[in-house]
CSV table of N, CA, C and O in Angstrom, one decimal:
chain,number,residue,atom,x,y,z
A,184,UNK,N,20.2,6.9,3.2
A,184,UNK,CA,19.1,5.9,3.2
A,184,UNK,C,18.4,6.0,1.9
A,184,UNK,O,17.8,7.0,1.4
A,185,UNK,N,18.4,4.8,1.4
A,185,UNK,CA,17.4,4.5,0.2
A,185,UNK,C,16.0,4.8,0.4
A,185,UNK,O,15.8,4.8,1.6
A,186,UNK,N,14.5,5.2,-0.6
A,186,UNK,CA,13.5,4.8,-0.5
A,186,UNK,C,13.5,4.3,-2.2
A,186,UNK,O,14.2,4.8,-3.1
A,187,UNK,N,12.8,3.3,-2.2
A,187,UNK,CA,12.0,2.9,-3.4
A,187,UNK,C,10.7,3.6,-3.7
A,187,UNK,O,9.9,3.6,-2.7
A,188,UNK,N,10.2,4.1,-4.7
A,188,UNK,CA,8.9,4.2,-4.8
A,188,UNK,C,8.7,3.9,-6.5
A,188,UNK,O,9.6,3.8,-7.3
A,189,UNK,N,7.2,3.7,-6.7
A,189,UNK,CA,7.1,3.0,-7.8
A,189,UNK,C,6.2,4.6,-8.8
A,189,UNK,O,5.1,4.8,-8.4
A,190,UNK,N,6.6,5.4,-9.8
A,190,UNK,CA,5.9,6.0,-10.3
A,190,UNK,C,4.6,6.3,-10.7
A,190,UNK,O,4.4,5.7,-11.8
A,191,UNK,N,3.6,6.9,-10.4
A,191,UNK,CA,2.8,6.7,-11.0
A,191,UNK,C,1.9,7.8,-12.2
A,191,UNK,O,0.8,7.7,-12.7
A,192,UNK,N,2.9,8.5,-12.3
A,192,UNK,CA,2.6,10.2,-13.3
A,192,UNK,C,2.1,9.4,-14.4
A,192,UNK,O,1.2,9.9,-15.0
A,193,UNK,N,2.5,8.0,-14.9
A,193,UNK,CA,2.3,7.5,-16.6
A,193,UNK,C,1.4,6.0,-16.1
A,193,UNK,O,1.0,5.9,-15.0
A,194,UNK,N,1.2,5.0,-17.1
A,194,UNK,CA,0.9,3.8,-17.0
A,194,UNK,C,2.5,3.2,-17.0
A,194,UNK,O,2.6,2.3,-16.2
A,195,UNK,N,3.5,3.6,-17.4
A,195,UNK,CA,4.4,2.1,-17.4
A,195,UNK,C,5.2,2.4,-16.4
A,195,UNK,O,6.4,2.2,-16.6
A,196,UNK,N,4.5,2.9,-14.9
A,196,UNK,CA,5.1,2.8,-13.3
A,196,UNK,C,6.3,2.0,-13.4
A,196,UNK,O,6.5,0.8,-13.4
A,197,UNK,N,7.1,3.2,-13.4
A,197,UNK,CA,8.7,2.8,-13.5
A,197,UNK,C,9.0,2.7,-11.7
A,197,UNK,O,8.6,3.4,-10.8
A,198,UNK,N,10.0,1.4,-11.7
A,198,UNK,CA,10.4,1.5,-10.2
A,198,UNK,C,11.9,2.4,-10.2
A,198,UNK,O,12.9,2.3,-10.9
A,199,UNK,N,11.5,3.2,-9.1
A,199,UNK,CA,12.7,4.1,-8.9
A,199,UNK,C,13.0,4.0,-7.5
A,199,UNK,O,12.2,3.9,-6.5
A,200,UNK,N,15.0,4.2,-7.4
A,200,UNK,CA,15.5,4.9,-6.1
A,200,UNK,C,15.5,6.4,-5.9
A,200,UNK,O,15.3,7.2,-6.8
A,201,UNK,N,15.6,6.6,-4.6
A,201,UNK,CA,15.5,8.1,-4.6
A,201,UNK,C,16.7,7.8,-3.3
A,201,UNK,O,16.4,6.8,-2.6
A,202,UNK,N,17.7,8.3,-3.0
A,202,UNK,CA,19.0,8.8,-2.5
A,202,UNK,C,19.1,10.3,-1.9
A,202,UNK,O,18.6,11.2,-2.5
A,203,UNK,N,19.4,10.4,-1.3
A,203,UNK,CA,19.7,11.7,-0.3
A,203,UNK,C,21.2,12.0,-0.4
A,203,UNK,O,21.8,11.1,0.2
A,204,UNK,N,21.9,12.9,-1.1
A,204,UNK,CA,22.9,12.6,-1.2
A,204,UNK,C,23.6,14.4,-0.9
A,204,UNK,O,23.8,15.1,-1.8
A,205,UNK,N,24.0,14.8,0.9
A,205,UNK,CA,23.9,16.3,0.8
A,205,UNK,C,22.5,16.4,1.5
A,205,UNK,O,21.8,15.8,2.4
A,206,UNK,N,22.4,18.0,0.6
A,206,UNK,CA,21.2,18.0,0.1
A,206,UNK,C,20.5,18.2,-0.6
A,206,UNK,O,19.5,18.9,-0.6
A,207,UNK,N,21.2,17.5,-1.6
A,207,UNK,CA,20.3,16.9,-3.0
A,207,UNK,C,20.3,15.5,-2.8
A,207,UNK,O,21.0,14.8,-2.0
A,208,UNK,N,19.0,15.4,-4.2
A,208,UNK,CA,18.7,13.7,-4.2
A,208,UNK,C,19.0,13.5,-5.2
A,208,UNK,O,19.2,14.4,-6.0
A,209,UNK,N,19.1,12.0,-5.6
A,209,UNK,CA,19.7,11.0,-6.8
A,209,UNK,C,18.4,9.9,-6.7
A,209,UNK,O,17.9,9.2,-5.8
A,210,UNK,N,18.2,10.3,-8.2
A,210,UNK,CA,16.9,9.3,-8.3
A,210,UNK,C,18.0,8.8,-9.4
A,210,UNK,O,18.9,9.4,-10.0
A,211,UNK,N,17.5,7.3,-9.5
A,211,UNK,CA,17.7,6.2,-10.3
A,211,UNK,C,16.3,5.6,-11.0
A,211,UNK,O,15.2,6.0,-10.5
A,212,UNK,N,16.2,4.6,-12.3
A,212,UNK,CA,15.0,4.3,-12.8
A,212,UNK,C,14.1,4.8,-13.5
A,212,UNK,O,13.5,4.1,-14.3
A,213,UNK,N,13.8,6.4,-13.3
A,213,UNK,CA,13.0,7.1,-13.9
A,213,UNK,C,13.4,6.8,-15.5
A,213,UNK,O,14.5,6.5,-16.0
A,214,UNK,N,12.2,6.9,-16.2
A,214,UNK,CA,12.2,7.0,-17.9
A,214,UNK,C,12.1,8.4,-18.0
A,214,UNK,O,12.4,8.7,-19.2
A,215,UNK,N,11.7,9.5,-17.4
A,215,UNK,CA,11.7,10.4,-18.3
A,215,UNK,C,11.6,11.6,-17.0
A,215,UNK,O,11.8,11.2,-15.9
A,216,UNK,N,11.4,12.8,-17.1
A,216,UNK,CA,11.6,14.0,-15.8
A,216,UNK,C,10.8,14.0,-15.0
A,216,UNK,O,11.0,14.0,-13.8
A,217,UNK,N,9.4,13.9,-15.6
A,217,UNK,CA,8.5,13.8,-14.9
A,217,UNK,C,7.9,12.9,-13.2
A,217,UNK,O,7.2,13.0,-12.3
A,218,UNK,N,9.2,11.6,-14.0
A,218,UNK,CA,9.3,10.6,-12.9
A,218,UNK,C,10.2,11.1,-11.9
A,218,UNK,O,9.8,11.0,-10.7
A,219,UNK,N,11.3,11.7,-12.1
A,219,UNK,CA,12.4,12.6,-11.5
A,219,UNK,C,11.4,13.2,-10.4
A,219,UNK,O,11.3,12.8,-9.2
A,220,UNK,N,10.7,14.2,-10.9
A,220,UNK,CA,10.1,15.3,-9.9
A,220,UNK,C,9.0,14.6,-9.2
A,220,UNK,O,8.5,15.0,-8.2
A,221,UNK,N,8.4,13.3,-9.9
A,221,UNK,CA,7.5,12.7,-8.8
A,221,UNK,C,8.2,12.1,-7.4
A,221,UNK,O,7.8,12.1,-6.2
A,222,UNK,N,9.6,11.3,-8.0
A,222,UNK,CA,9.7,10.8,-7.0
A,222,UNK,C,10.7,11.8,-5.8
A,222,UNK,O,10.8,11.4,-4.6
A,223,UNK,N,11.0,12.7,-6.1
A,223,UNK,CA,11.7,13.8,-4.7
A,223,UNK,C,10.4,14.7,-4.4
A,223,UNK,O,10.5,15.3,-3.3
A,224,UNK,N,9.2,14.9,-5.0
A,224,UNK,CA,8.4,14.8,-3.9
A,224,UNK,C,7.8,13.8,-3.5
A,224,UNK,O,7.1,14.0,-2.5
A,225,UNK,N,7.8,12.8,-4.0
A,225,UNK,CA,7.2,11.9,-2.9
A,225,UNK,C,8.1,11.5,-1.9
A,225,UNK,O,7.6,10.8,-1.0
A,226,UNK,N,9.3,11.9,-1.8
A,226,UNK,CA,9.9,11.6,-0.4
A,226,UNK,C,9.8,13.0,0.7
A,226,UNK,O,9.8,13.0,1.9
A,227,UNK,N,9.7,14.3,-0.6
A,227,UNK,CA,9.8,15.4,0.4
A,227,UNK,C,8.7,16.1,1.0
A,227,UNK,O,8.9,16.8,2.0
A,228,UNK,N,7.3,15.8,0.3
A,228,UNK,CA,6.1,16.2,0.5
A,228,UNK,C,5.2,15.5,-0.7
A,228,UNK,O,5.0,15.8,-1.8
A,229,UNK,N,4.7,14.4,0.0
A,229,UNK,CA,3.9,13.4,-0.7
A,229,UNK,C,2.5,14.3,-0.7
A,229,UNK,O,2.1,14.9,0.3
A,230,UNK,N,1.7,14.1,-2.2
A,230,UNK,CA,0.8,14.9,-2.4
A,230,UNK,C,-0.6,13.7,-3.1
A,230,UNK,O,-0.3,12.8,-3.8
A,231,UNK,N,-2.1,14.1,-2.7
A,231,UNK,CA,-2.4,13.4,-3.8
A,231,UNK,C,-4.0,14.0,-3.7
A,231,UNK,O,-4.7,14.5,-2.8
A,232,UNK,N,-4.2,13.8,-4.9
A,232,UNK,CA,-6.0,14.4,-5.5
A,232,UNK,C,-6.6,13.1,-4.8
A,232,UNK,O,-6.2,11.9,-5.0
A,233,UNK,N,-7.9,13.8,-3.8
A,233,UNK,CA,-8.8,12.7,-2.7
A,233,UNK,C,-10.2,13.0,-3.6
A,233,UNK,O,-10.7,14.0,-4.1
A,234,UNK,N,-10.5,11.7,-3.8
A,234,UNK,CA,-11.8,11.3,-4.7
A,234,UNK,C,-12.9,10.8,-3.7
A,234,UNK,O,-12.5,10.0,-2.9
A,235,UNK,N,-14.2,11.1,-3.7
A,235,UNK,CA,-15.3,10.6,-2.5
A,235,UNK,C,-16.6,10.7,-3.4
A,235,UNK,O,-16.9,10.9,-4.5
A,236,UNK,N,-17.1,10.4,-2.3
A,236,UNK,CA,-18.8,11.1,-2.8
A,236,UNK,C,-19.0,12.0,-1.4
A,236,UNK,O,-18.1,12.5,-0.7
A,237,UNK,N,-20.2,12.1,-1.4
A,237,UNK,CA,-21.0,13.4,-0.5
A,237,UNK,C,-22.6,12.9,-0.5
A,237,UNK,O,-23.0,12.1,-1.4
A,238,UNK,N,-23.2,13.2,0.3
A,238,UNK,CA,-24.9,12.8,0.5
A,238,UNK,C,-25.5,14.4,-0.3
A,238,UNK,O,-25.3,15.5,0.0
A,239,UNK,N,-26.4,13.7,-1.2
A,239,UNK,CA,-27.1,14.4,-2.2
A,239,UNK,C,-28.6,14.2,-1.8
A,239,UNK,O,-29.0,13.0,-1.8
A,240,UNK,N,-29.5,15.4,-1.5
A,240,UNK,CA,-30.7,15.3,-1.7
A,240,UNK,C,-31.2,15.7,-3.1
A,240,UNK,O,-30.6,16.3,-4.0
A,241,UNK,N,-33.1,15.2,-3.1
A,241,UNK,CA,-33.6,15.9,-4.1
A,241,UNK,C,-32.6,15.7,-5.6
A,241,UNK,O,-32.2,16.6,-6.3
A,242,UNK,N,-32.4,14.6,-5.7
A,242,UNK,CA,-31.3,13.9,-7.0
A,242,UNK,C,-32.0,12.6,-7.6
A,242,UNK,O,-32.9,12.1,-7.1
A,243,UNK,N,-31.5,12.3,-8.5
A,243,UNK,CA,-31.9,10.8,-8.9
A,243,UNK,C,-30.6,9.7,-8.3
A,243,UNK,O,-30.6,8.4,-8.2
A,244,UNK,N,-29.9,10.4,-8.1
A,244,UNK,CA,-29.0,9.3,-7.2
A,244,UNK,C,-28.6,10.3,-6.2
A,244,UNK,O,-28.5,11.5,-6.3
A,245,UNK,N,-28.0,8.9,-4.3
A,245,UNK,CA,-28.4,9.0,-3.4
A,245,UNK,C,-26.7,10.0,-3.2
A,245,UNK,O,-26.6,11.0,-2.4
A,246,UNK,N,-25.8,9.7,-3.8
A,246,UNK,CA,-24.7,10.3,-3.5
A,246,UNK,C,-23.9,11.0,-5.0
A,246,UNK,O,-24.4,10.9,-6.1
A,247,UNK,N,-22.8,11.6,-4.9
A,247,UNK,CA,-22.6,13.3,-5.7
A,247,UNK,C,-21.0,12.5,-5.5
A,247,UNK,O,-20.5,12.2,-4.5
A,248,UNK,N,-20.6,12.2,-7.1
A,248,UNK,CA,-19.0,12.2,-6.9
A,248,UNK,C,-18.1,13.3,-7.2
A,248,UNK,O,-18.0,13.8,-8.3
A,249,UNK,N,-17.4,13.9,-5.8
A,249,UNK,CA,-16.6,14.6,-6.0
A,249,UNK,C,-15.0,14.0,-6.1
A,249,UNK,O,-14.6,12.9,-6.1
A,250,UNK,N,-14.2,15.5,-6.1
A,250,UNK,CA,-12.9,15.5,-5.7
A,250,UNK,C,-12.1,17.0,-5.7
A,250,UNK,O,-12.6,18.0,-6.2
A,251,UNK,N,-10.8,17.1,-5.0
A,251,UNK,CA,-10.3,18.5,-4.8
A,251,UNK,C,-9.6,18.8,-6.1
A,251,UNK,O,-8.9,18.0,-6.7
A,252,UNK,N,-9.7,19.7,-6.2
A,252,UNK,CA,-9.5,20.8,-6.9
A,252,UNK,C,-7.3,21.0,-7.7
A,252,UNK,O,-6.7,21.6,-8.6
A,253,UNK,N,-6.7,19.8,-6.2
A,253,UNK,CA,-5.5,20.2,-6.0
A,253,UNK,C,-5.3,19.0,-5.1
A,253,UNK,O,-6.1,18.5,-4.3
A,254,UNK,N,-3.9,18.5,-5.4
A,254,UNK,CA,-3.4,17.6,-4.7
A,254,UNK,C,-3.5,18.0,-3.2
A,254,UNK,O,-3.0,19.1,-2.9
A,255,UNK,N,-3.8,17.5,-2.4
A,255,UNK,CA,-3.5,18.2,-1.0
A,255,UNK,C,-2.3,16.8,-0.1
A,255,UNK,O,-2.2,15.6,-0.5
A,256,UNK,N,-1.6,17.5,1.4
A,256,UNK,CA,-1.0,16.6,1.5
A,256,UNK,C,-1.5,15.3,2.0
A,256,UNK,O,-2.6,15.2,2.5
A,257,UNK,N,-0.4,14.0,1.9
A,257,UNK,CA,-0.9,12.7,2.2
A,257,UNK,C,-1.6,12.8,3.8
A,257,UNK,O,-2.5,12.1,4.2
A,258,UNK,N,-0.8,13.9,4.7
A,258,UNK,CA,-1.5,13.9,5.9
A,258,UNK,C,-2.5,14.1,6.4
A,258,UNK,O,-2.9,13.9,7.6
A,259,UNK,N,-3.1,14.6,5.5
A,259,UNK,CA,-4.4,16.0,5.6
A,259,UNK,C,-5.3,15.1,5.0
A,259,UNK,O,-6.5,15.5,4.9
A,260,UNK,N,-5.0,13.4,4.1
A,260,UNK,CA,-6.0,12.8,3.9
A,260,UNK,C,-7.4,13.0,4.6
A,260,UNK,O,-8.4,13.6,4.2
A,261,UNK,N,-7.0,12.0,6.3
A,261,UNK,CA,-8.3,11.5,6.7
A,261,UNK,C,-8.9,12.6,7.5
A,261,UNK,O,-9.9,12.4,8.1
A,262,UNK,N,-8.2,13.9,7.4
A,262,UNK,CA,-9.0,14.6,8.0
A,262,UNK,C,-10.0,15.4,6.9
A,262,UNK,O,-11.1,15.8,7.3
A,263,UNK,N,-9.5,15.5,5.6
A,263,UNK,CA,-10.3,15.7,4.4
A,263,UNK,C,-11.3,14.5,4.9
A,263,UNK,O,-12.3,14.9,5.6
A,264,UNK,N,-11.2,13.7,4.8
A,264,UNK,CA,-12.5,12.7,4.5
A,264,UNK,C,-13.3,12.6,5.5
A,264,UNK,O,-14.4,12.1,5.2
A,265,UNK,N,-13.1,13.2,7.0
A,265,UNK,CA,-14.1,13.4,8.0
A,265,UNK,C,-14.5,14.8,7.3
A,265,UNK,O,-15.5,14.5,6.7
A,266,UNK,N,-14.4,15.5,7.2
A,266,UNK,CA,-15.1,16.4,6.4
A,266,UNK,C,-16.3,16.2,5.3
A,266,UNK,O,-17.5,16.5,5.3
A,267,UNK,N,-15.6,15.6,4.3
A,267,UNK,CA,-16.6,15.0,3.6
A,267,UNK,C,-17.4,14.3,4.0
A,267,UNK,O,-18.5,14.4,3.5
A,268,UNK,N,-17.2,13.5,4.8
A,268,UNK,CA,-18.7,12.8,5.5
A,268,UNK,C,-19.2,13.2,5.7
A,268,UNK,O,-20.3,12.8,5.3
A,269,UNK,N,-19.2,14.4,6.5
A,269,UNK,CA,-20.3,15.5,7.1
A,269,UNK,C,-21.0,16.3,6.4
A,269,UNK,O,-21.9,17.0,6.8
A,270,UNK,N,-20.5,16.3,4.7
A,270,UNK,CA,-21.7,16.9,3.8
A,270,UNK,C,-22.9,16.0,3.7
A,270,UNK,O,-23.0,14.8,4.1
A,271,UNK,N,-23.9,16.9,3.2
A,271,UNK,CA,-25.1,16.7,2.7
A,271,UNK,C,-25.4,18.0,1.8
A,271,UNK,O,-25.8,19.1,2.3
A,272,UNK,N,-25.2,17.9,0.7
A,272,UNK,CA,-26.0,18.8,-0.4
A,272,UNK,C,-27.3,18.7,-0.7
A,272,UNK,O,-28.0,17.8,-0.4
A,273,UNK,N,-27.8,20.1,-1.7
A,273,UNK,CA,-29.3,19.7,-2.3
A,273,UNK,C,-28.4,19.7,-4.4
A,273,UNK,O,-27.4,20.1,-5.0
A,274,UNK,N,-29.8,18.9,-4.7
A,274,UNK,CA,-29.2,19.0,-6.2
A,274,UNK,C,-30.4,20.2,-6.5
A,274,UNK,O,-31.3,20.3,-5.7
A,275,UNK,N,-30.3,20.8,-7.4
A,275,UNK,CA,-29.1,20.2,-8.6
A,275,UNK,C,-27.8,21.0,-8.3
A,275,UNK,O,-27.5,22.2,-7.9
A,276,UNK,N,-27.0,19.9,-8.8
A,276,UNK,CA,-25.4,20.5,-8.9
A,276,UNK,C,-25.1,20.4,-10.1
A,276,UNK,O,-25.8,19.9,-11.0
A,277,UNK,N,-24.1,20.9,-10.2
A,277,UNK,CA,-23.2,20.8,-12.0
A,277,UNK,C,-21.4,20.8,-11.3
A,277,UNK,O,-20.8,21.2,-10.3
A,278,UNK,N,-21.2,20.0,-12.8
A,278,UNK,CA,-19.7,19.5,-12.4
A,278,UNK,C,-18.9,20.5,-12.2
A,278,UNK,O,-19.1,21.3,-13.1
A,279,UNK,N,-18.1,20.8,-11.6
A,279,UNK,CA,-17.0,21.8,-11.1
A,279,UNK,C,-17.7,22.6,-9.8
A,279,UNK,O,-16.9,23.4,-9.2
A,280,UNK,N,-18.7,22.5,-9.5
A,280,UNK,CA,-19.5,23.5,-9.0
A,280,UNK,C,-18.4,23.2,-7.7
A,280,UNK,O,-17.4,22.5,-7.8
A,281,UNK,N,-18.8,24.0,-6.7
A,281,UNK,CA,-17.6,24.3,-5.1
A,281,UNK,C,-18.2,23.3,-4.3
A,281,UNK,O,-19.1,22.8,-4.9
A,282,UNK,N,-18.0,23.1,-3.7
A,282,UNK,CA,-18.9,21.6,-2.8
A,282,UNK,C,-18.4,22.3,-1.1
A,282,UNK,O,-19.3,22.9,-0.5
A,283,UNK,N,-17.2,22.3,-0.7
A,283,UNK,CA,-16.6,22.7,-0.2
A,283,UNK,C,-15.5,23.6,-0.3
A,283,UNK,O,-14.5,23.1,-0.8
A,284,UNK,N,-15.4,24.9,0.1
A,284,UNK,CA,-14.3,25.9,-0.7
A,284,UNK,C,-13.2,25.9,0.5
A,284,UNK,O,-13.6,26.2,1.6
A,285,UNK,N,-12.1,25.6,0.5
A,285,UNK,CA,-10.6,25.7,1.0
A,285,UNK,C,-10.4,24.9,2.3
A,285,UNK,O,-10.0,25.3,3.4
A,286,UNK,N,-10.7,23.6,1.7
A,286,UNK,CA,-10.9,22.3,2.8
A,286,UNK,C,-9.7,22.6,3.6
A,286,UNK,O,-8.6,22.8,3.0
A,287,UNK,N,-9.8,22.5,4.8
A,287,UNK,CA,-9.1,22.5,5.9
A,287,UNK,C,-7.7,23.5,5.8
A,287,UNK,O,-6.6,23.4,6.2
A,288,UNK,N,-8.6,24.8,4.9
A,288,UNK,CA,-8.0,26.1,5.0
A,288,UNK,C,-5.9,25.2,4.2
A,288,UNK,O,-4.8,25.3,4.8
A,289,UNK,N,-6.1,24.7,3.3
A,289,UNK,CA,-4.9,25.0,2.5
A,289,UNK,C,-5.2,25.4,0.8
A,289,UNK,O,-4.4,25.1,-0.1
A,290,UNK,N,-6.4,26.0,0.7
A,290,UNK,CA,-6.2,26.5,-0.6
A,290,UNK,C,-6.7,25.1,-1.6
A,290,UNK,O,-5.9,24.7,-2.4
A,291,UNK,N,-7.5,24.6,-1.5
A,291,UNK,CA,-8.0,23.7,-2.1
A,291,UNK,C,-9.6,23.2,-2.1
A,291,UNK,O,-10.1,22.8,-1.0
A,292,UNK,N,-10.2,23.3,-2.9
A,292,UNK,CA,-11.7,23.2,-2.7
A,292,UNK,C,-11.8,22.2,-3.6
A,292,UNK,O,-11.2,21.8,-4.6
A,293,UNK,N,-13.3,21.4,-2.4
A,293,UNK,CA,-13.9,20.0,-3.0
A,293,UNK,C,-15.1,20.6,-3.8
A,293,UNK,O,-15.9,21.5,-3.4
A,294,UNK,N,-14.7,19.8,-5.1
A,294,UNK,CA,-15.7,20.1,-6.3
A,294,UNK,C,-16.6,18.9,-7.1
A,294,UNK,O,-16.0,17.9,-7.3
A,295,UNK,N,-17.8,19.1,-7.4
A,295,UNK,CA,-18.7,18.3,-8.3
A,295,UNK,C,-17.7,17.6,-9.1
A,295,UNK,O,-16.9,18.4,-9.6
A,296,UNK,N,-17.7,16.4,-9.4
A,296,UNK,CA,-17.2,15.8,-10.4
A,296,UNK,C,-18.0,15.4,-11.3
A,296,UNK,O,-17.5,15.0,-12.3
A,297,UNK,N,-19.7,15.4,-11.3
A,297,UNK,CA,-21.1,15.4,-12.3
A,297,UNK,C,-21.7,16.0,-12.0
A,297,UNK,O,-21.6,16.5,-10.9
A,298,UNK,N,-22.8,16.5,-13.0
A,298,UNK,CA,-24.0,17.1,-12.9
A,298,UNK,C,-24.7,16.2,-12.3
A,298,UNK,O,-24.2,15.1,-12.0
A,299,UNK,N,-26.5,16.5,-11.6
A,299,UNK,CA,-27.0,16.1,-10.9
A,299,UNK,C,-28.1,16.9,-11.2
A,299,UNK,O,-28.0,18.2,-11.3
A,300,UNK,N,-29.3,16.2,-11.4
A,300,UNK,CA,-30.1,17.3,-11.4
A,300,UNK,C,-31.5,16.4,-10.9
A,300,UNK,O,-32.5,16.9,-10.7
């Protein structure tokens, strides 16, 4: 069985097959390696960096844009994001700072993406 998936490592999202063939895969379409290794994991273990905010006190604005640290998997989205809801920080923060350290215990911590003060 075929999947299509459309790359997205670059701007010029090349459309690619990915094939199972064995057990190896046959990607078709890719322009360059990079596209290769995106698309056999996106069939084998789809991954992706979750972007939010968080509730910020004592700030000049009311919310703190973060994100993790590391792609985590596509499954573990919405449970990442019930988590994030349930923050409330104080400022001041600074960008990188830890916000949450090893969200839902895989080795990945939500971090400041600005300062805040």
């Amino acid at each position: 069985m075929a999947k299509e998936v459309i790359c997205i490592v670059c701007p010029i999202g090349c459309p690619m097959e990915v094939k199972k063939e064995g057990k190896e895969y046959k990607v078709t379409g890719n322009t360059c390696k990079r596209g290769y290794d995106y698309a056999i994991k996106e069939v084998t273990n789809p991954t992706r960096t979750v972007t939010s905010t968080v509730k910020i006190k004592n700030a000049s604005l009311n919310r703190l844009p973060v994100r993790t640290d590391k792609a985590i998997p596509k499954d573990k989205i919405f449970d990442c994001m019930k988590l994030i809801n349930e923050v409330e920080i104080n400022a001041p923060i600074k960008m990188g700072d830890i916000i949450i350290e090893n969200i839902l215990d895989i080795n990945v911590n939500l971090i400041a993406s600005r300062d805040l003060d």
